[in-house]
């Protein structure tokens, strides 16, 4: 009889990594305009409203760095699976809308959330990313066939009609006062309405029984509520940080190992209760180092804080973008074995080392790293 093995198992961000999905930069687009997001790369010589594939020379560099990263993981005995690209330049539609292009499949972390034996396909909130899950379906189908314990889940597919977005948000936002921005940061009140549950998987950080969700511009309250009901055996904590129009937790607040988390030195945590929660459970919150870059890389919607966007291979070993010398030094001082990985070319394709990966298997079980709960957080 064929042996039935456990393929999918991962409860946190740091247990020894055995199997991972690594995205592909091929075919990635500057996506066509859509209500959820305003891309403006005029400073990089690209007119507003333009959409099309990222330049060939950028893709060549990104592919080389990604292939190098895959080799590095495999040499360490980690099994790597890759998604199947589709034509991201095609127009896509549902009965509710048409979108002139898709985006890509370099950052699987945005789409897939692994919690224990479950992989959950996120709703996403961009129309250009509505069909991105298709790139991962060949892998998920295989895991389903081969692992009898794998729980394959998909959150309710959103309609993403005009009702999911605040009308004129991007025009209004340009005239917001500092006070209005502060208010939005505290409430997570950005472009999305509460019409339907919306979330990106990369807004969630996992620590065994506790899940931390960033109430960002791609995750709404209804999405958080859906996650809370779905992960009923977990404790869900909602986070807000000092960042305007935020996207994803993994360049803002990074759980490194039991007892240690990295915080973004510019995007301070906004709830005193959050700090109290970590302190009461003997977790140290360390401010990250200064990133290598002064601003956004060319044609990238990801910030310079990808310096924090790292991949833990086990609680002592961390992969860091090789250009982030100060961040690597800090990790070294914190007692990590640091693996420098040239990865800067991937920024425009959707992110850093954490974004580019999605856990399939880490050793370990669901543990309680936060035995002391703080009411209201
Ligand atoms: N997907 C991670 C990007 C987050 C950031 O640019 O801050």
Short mmCIF file of C-alpha atoms and ligand atoms in Angstrom, two decimals:
data_model
loop_
_atom_site.label_atom_id
_atom_site.label_comp_id
_atom_site.label_asym_id
_atom_site.label_seq_id
_atom_site.Cartn_x
_atom_site.Cartn_y
_atom_site.Cartn_z
CA UNK A 1 0.00 0.00 0.00
CA UNK A 2 1.26 3.52 -0.85
CA UNK A 3 2.43 5.41 2.23
CA UNK A 4 0.20 8.40 3.05
CA UNK A 5 2.29 11.27 4.30
CA UNK A 6 1.56 14.58 5.96
CA UNK A 7 2.46 17.27 3.43
CA UNK A 8 0.87 20.37 4.94
CA UNK A 9 1.75 21.44 8.48
CA UNK A 10 2.89 24.87 9.67
CA UNK A 11 1.83 26.73 12.79
CA UNK A 12 4.18 29.66 13.03
CA UNK A 13 6.81 31.72 11.25
CA UNK A 14 9.95 30.07 12.67
CA UNK A 15 9.81 26.29 13.17
CA UNK A 16 12.24 24.30 10.94
CA UNK A 17 11.13 24.75 7.33
CA UNK A 18 10.89 21.55 5.26
CA UNK A 19 8.69 22.43 2.29
CA UNK A 20 7.76 25.76 0.76
CA UNK A 21 6.13 27.33 -2.29
CA UNK A 22 8.31 29.94 -4.00
CA UNK A 23 6.64 32.31 -6.47
CA UNK A 24 7.59 33.16 -10.04
CA UNK A 25 8.34 36.65 -11.40
CA UNK A 26 7.59 35.69 -15.02
CA UNK A 27 4.88 37.75 -16.70
CA UNK A 28 4.36 40.16 -13.78
CA UNK A 29 2.47 43.29 -14.79
CA UNK A 30 2.15 46.86 -13.72
CA UNK A 31 -1.53 46.12 -13.44
CA UNK A 32 -4.27 48.04 -15.22
CA UNK A 33 -6.09 50.75 -13.21
CA UNK A 34 -8.75 49.52 -10.81
CA UNK A 35 -10.68 50.97 -7.87
CA UNK A 36 -8.67 49.28 -5.07
CA UNK A 37 -5.34 50.87 -5.78
CA UNK A 38 -3.75 53.85 -7.49
CA UNK A 39 -0.43 53.04 -9.15
CA UNK A 40 1.60 56.15 -9.92
CA UNK A 41 5.08 55.48 -11.26
CA UNK A 42 5.55 58.83 -13.01
CA UNK A 43 8.82 59.34 -11.10
CA UNK A 44 10.09 56.15 -12.81
CA UNK A 45 9.13 57.50 -16.25
CA UNK A 46 5.87 55.54 -16.53
CA UNK A 47 2.72 57.59 -17.18
CA UNK A 48 -0.15 57.18 -14.75
CA UNK A 49 -2.70 54.72 -16.06
CA UNK A 50 -0.09 52.75 -18.03
CA UNK A 51 -0.26 49.01 -17.69
CA UNK A 52 1.93 46.28 -19.14
CA UNK A 53 4.62 43.76 -18.32
CA UNK A 54 7.63 44.85 -16.29
CA UNK A 55 10.68 45.47 -18.53
CA UNK A 56 12.66 42.47 -19.84
CA UNK A 57 15.91 43.51 -18.17
CA UNK A 58 14.18 43.78 -14.78
CA UNK A 59 12.65 40.34 -15.30
CA UNK A 60 16.02 38.82 -16.24
CA UNK A 61 17.59 40.07 -13.00
CA UNK A 62 14.58 39.03 -10.91
CA UNK A 63 14.55 35.53 -12.41
CA UNK A 64 18.26 35.09 -11.75
CA UNK A 65 17.87 36.13 -8.10
CA UNK A 66 14.79 33.98 -7.60
CA UNK A 67 16.45 30.91 -9.14
CA UNK A 68 19.45 31.47 -6.89
CA UNK A 69 17.15 31.63 -3.83
CA UNK A 70 15.43 28.38 -4.86
CA UNK A 71 18.83 26.66 -5.22
CA UNK A 72 19.87 27.90 -1.79
CA UNK A 73 16.74 26.47 -0.16
CA UNK A 74 17.10 23.15 -1.98
CA UNK A 75 20.76 22.87 -1.00
CA UNK A 76 19.59 23.11 2.61
CA UNK A 77 17.27 20.15 2.05
CA UNK A 78 14.05 22.20 1.79
CA UNK A 79 11.57 20.99 -0.82
CA UNK A 80 10.49 23.80 -3.14
CA UNK A 81 7.34 23.87 -5.25
CA UNK A 82 6.60 26.53 -7.85
CA UNK A 83 3.25 27.91 -9.07
CA UNK A 84 2.08 27.72 -12.67
CA UNK A 85 2.07 31.12 -14.38
CA UNK A 86 -0.89 32.09 -16.52
CA UNK A 87 -1.09 34.97 -18.99
CA UNK A 88 -1.25 37.91 -16.61
CA UNK A 89 -1.62 40.39 -19.48
CA UNK A 90 -5.09 39.04 -20.32
CA UNK A 91 -8.30 40.91 -19.57
CA UNK A 92 -10.32 39.14 -16.88
CA UNK A 93 -13.94 39.49 -15.87
CA UNK A 94 -16.73 38.22 -13.65
CA UNK A 95 -20.45 39.03 -14.14
CA UNK A 96 -19.78 42.17 -12.05
CA UNK A 97 -16.70 43.73 -13.66
CA UNK A 98 -14.00 43.65 -16.30
CA UNK A 99 -10.32 44.25 -15.49
CA UNK A 100 -7.85 44.92 -18.28
CA UNK A 101 -5.00 42.91 -16.75
CA UNK A 102 -3.97 40.63 -13.91
CA UNK A 103 -0.85 41.09 -11.76
CA UNK A 104 1.44 38.03 -11.43
CA UNK A 105 2.34 35.21 -9.03
CA UNK A 106 5.61 36.21 -7.44
CA UNK A 107 4.18 36.61 -3.89
CA UNK A 108 2.31 33.43 -2.86
CA UNK A 109 2.29 34.72 0.74
CA UNK A 110 -0.33 37.30 -0.28
CA UNK A 111 -2.75 34.61 -1.44
CA UNK A 112 -2.12 31.50 0.68
CA UNK A 113 -2.36 31.27 4.47
CA UNK A 114 -1.13 28.05 6.06
CA UNK A 115 -2.42 27.30 9.55
CA UNK A 116 -1.66 23.78 10.74
CA UNK A 117 -2.90 21.28 8.14
CA UNK A 118 -4.94 23.95 6.37
CA UNK A 119 -4.08 26.18 3.42
CA UNK A 120 -6.62 28.97 3.02
CA UNK A 121 -6.95 30.90 -0.24
CA UNK A 122 -7.50 34.55 0.70
CA UNK A 123 -10.27 36.65 -0.84
CA UNK A 124 -7.85 39.36 -2.09
CA UNK A 125 -9.26 42.84 -2.67
CA UNK A 126 -7.80 43.83 -6.06
CA UNK A 127 -9.68 42.76 -9.16
CA UNK A 128 -6.31 42.19 -10.86
CA UNK A 129 -5.58 39.55 -8.22
CA UNK A 130 -9.00 37.85 -8.12
CA UNK A 131 -7.86 34.91 -10.27
CA UNK A 132 -4.33 34.59 -8.86
CA UNK A 133 -5.29 31.49 -6.86
CA UNK A 134 -5.42 29.59 -10.17
CA UNK A 135 -1.61 29.60 -10.29
CA UNK A 136 -1.51 27.56 -7.07
CA UNK A 137 -4.32 25.15 -7.87
CA UNK A 138 -2.07 22.47 -9.49
CA UNK A 139 -0.06 22.34 -6.25
CA UNK A 140 -3.07 22.39 -3.94
CA UNK A 141 -4.76 19.66 -5.97
CA UNK A 142 -1.64 17.50 -5.61
CA UNK A 143 -1.39 18.10 -1.85
CA UNK A 144 -5.07 17.19 -1.59
CA UNK A 145 -4.55 13.94 -3.47
CA UNK A 146 -1.45 12.92 -1.54
CA UNK A 147 -2.13 14.16 2.00
CA UNK A 148 -5.36 12.81 3.52
CA UNK A 149 -5.11 15.31 6.37
CA UNK A 150 -4.72 18.42 4.20
CA UNK A 151 -7.60 20.85 4.74
CA UNK A 152 -7.98 22.87 1.55
CA UNK A 153 -10.06 25.97 2.12
CA UNK A 154 -11.04 29.02 0.11
CA UNK A 155 -12.57 32.12 1.68
CA UNK A 156 -15.81 33.34 0.05
CA UNK A 157 -14.98 34.74 -3.36
CA UNK A 158 -15.74 38.47 -3.17
CA UNK A 159 -17.93 40.28 -5.68
CA UNK A 160 -15.63 43.36 -5.77
CA UNK A 161 -18.36 45.53 -7.22
CA UNK A 162 -18.19 49.32 -6.87
CA UNK A 163 -19.86 48.84 -3.49
CA UNK A 164 -16.67 47.30 -2.09
CA UNK A 165 -14.73 50.56 -2.55
CA UNK A 166 -15.33 54.06 -1.25
CA UNK A 167 -16.18 56.29 -4.19
CA UNK A 168 -13.55 58.98 -4.91
CA UNK A 169 -11.28 57.67 -2.15
CA UNK A 170 -8.05 58.38 -4.03
CA UNK A 171 -9.02 61.98 -4.85
CA UNK A 172 -10.26 62.63 -1.32
CA UNK A 173 -7.19 61.03 0.20
CA UNK A 174 -4.88 63.54 -1.53
CA UNK A 175 -6.54 66.32 0.46
CA UNK A 176 -6.65 64.54 3.79
CA UNK A 177 -5.31 66.44 6.79
CA UNK A 178 -2.77 64.82 9.09
CA UNK A 179 -5.61 64.39 11.56
CA UNK A 180 -7.66 62.43 9.02
CA UNK A 181 -4.67 60.20 8.26
CA UNK A 182 -4.09 59.58 11.99
CA UNK A 183 -7.73 58.67 12.38
CA UNK A 184 -7.58 56.19 9.47
CA UNK A 185 -4.42 54.60 10.88
CA UNK A 186 -6.16 54.01 14.20
CA UNK A 187 -9.31 52.60 12.65
CA UNK A 188 -7.98 50.90 9.49
CA UNK A 189 -10.53 52.92 7.54
CA UNK A 190 -9.04 53.11 4.03
CA UNK A 191 -10.37 52.45 0.52
CA UNK A 192 -12.41 49.32 1.37
CA UNK A 193 -16.02 49.43 2.55
CA UNK A 194 -17.55 46.71 4.73
CA UNK A 195 -19.73 45.39 1.91
CA UNK A 196 -18.14 41.92 2.11
CA UNK A 197 -15.22 40.14 3.82
CA UNK A 198 -11.88 41.04 2.23
CA UNK A 199 -8.35 40.12 3.26
CA UNK A 200 -4.91 39.29 1.92
CA UNK A 201 -3.15 36.32 3.51
CA UNK A 202 -0.01 38.43 4.01
CA UNK A 203 -1.84 40.55 6.60
CA UNK A 204 -1.69 37.63 9.04
CA UNK A 205 1.28 36.58 11.19
CA UNK A 206 1.12 33.20 12.92
CA UNK A 207 2.29 32.21 16.38
CA UNK A 208 0.61 28.89 17.25
CA UNK A 209 -2.71 29.56 18.97
CA UNK A 210 -2.41 33.30 18.33
CA UNK A 211 -2.92 34.95 14.96
CA UNK A 212 -2.11 38.62 14.41
CA UNK A 213 -4.03 40.46 11.69
CA UNK A 214 -3.08 43.85 10.25
CA UNK A 215 -6.18 45.96 9.59
CA UNK A 216 -4.64 47.35 6.42
CA UNK A 217 -5.91 48.88 3.18
CA UNK A 218 -6.41 45.40 1.70
CA UNK A 219 -8.10 43.80 4.74
CA UNK A 220 -11.38 45.12 6.12
CA UNK A 221 -13.21 44.58 9.42
CA UNK A 222 -15.55 42.13 7.78
CA UNK A 223 -12.54 40.10 6.55
CA UNK A 224 -11.14 40.07 10.08
CA UNK A 225 -14.52 38.97 11.41
CA UNK A 226 -14.60 36.15 8.84
CA UNK A 227 -11.10 35.04 9.90
CA UNK A 228 -12.09 35.12 13.58
CA UNK A 229 -15.08 32.86 12.95
CA UNK A 230 -13.10 30.59 10.62
CA UNK A 231 -10.18 30.11 13.03
CA UNK A 232 -12.46 29.62 16.01
CA UNK A 233 -9.85 27.60 17.95
CA UNK A 234 -7.35 30.44 17.69
CA UNK A 235 -7.07 33.85 19.32
CA UNK A 236 -7.10 36.62 16.77
CA UNK A 237 -5.50 39.99 17.53
CA UNK A 238 -6.06 43.04 15.35
CA UNK A 239 -3.11 45.37 14.82
CA UNK A 240 -2.82 48.98 13.65
CA UNK A 241 0.42 50.77 12.84
CA UNK A 242 1.51 54.27 11.93
CA UNK A 243 1.46 53.88 8.15
CA UNK A 244 -0.74 55.49 5.53
CA UNK A 245 -2.51 53.19 3.06
CA UNK A 246 -0.77 50.13 4.53
CA UNK A 247 -0.42 46.77 2.86
CA UNK A 248 0.62 43.56 4.64
CA UNK A 249 2.11 42.87 8.04
CA UNK A 250 5.42 41.41 6.92
CA UNK A 251 7.36 44.63 6.44
CA UNK A 252 5.90 46.16 9.59
CA UNK A 253 5.76 43.59 12.38
CA UNK A 254 7.68 40.33 12.14
CA UNK A 255 7.55 37.44 14.60
CA UNK A 256 11.09 36.04 14.62
CA UNK A 257 11.10 33.30 17.25
CA UNK A 258 9.34 32.63 20.56
CA UNK A 259 9.88 35.72 22.69
CA UNK A 260 11.20 38.02 19.94
CA UNK A 261 9.48 40.25 17.36
CA UNK A 262 10.83 42.95 15.06
CA UNK A 263 8.95 46.24 14.80
CA UNK A 264 9.23 48.82 12.02
CA UNK A 265 11.16 51.84 13.37
CA UNK A 266 8.91 54.28 11.47
CA UNK A 267 5.52 52.54 11.66
CA UNK A 268 5.07 52.44 15.42
CA UNK A 269 2.44 50.14 16.93
CA UNK A 270 -0.56 52.27 17.81
CA UNK A 271 -2.16 50.31 20.63
CA UNK A 272 -0.66 50.40 24.12
CA UNK A 273 -2.58 47.15 24.75
CA UNK A 274 -0.57 45.40 22.05
CA UNK A 275 2.71 46.37 23.76
CA UNK A 276 1.29 45.31 27.12
CA UNK A 277 0.25 41.95 25.63
CA UNK A 278 3.72 41.17 24.31
CA UNK A 279 5.49 42.42 27.45
CA UNK A 280 3.24 40.43 29.80
CA UNK A 281 4.13 37.29 27.85
CA UNK A 282 7.87 38.06 28.04
CA UNK A 283 8.21 38.89 24.37
CA UNK A 284 10.81 41.48 23.45
CA UNK A 285 9.87 43.97 20.69
CA UNK A 286 13.01 45.14 18.92
CA UNK A 287 13.08 48.08 16.49
CA UNK A 288 14.45 47.13 13.07
CA UNK A 289 17.64 48.62 11.62
CA UNK A 290 17.62 51.45 9.07
CA UNK A 291 16.94 50.01 5.57
CA UNK A 292 19.48 50.26 2.74
CA UNK A 293 17.25 52.26 0.39
CA UNK A 294 16.05 55.86 0.88
CA UNK A 295 12.64 55.29 -0.78
CA UNK A 296 10.53 53.03 -2.97
CA UNK A 297 12.52 50.99 -5.52
CA UNK A 298 11.67 51.75 -9.20
CA UNK A 299 8.23 50.55 -10.39
CA UNK A 300 7.62 48.97 -6.99
CA UNK A 301 4.56 49.28 -4.82
CA UNK A 302 6.57 47.75 -1.97
CA UNK A 303 8.42 50.02 0.41
CA UNK A 304 12.06 50.14 1.50
CA UNK A 305 10.91 48.29 4.63
CA UNK A 306 11.20 45.06 2.68
CA UNK A 307 14.44 45.12 4.70
CA UNK A 308 12.31 43.41 7.40
CA UNK A 309 10.70 40.99 4.95
CA UNK A 310 12.70 37.93 5.89
CA UNK A 311 12.28 34.15 5.88
CA UNK A 312 13.05 32.06 8.97
CA UNK A 313 14.46 28.62 8.11
CA UNK A 314 14.37 27.66 11.80
CA UNK A 315 14.37 29.66 15.06
CA UNK A 316 18.10 30.42 14.66
CA UNK A 317 18.49 30.88 10.91
CA UNK A 318 17.16 33.80 8.88
CA UNK A 319 17.30 34.68 5.17
CA UNK A 320 17.75 38.44 4.63
CA UNK A 321 18.03 40.55 1.45
CA UNK A 322 21.81 40.84 0.90
CA UNK A 323 21.63 44.62 0.40
CA UNK A 324 20.34 45.07 3.98
CA UNK A 325 23.72 45.17 5.68
CA UNK A 326 22.52 46.99 8.81
CA UNK A 327 19.58 44.62 9.23
CA UNK A 328 21.87 41.61 8.87
CA UNK A 329 24.23 43.03 11.51
CA UNK A 330 21.30 43.48 13.88
CA UNK A 331 20.14 39.89 13.36
CA UNK A 332 23.70 38.71 13.92
CA UNK A 333 23.77 40.57 17.24
CA UNK A 334 20.44 39.00 18.16
CA UNK A 335 22.09 35.59 17.82
CA UNK A 336 20.79 34.47 14.40
CA UNK A 337 22.74 32.71 11.70
CA UNK A 338 22.13 35.17 8.85
CA UNK A 339 21.95 34.00 5.23
CA UNK A 340 22.37 36.92 2.82
CA UNK A 341 20.19 36.41 -0.27
CA UNK A 342 20.44 38.86 -3.19
CA UNK A 343 16.77 39.73 -3.69
CA UNK A 344 16.41 43.47 -4.37
CA UNK A 345 15.39 42.85 -7.99
CA UNK A 346 12.17 41.15 -6.85
CA UNK A 347 10.67 44.21 -5.16
CA UNK A 348 8.82 45.46 -8.24
CA UNK A 349 7.51 41.94 -8.78
CA UNK A 350 5.68 41.91 -5.47
CA UNK A 351 7.96 41.89 -2.46
CA UNK A 352 10.78 40.36 -0.48
CA UNK A 353 11.75 36.93 0.82
CA UNK A 354 8.68 36.46 3.02
CA UNK A 355 6.28 37.62 0.29
CA UNK A 356 7.94 35.30 -2.24
CA UNK A 357 7.24 32.20 -0.18
CA UNK A 358 4.30 30.35 1.37
CA UNK A 359 4.81 27.68 4.00
CA UNK A 360 3.81 24.12 3.19
CA UNK A 361 5.57 22.27 5.98
CA UNK A 362 7.42 23.29 9.10
CA UNK A 363 8.16 20.84 11.87
CA UNK A 364 6.30 21.39 15.11
CA UNK A 365 2.85 21.58 16.60
CA UNK A 366 0.38 24.24 17.68
CA UNK A 367 1.76 25.79 20.86
CA UNK A 368 0.65 28.56 23.17
CA UNK A 369 3.25 31.33 23.12
CA UNK A 370 0.94 33.83 24.84
CA UNK A 371 -0.55 32.20 27.95
CA UNK A 372 -1.44 35.62 29.37
CA UNK A 373 -4.23 37.29 27.40
CA UNK A 374 -4.99 40.99 27.70
CA UNK A 375 -8.66 41.92 27.56
CA UNK A 376 -9.71 44.01 24.58
CA UNK A 377 -6.75 43.04 22.42
N1 LIG B 1 4.02 42.89 0.75
C1 LIG B 1 4.86 43.54 1.66
C2 LIG B 1 4.99 45.01 1.31
C3 LIG B 1 4.82 45.83 2.48
C4 LIG B 1 5.44 47.17 2.37
O1 LIG B 1 5.84 47.61 1.32
O2 LIG B 1 5.59 47.84 3.37
#
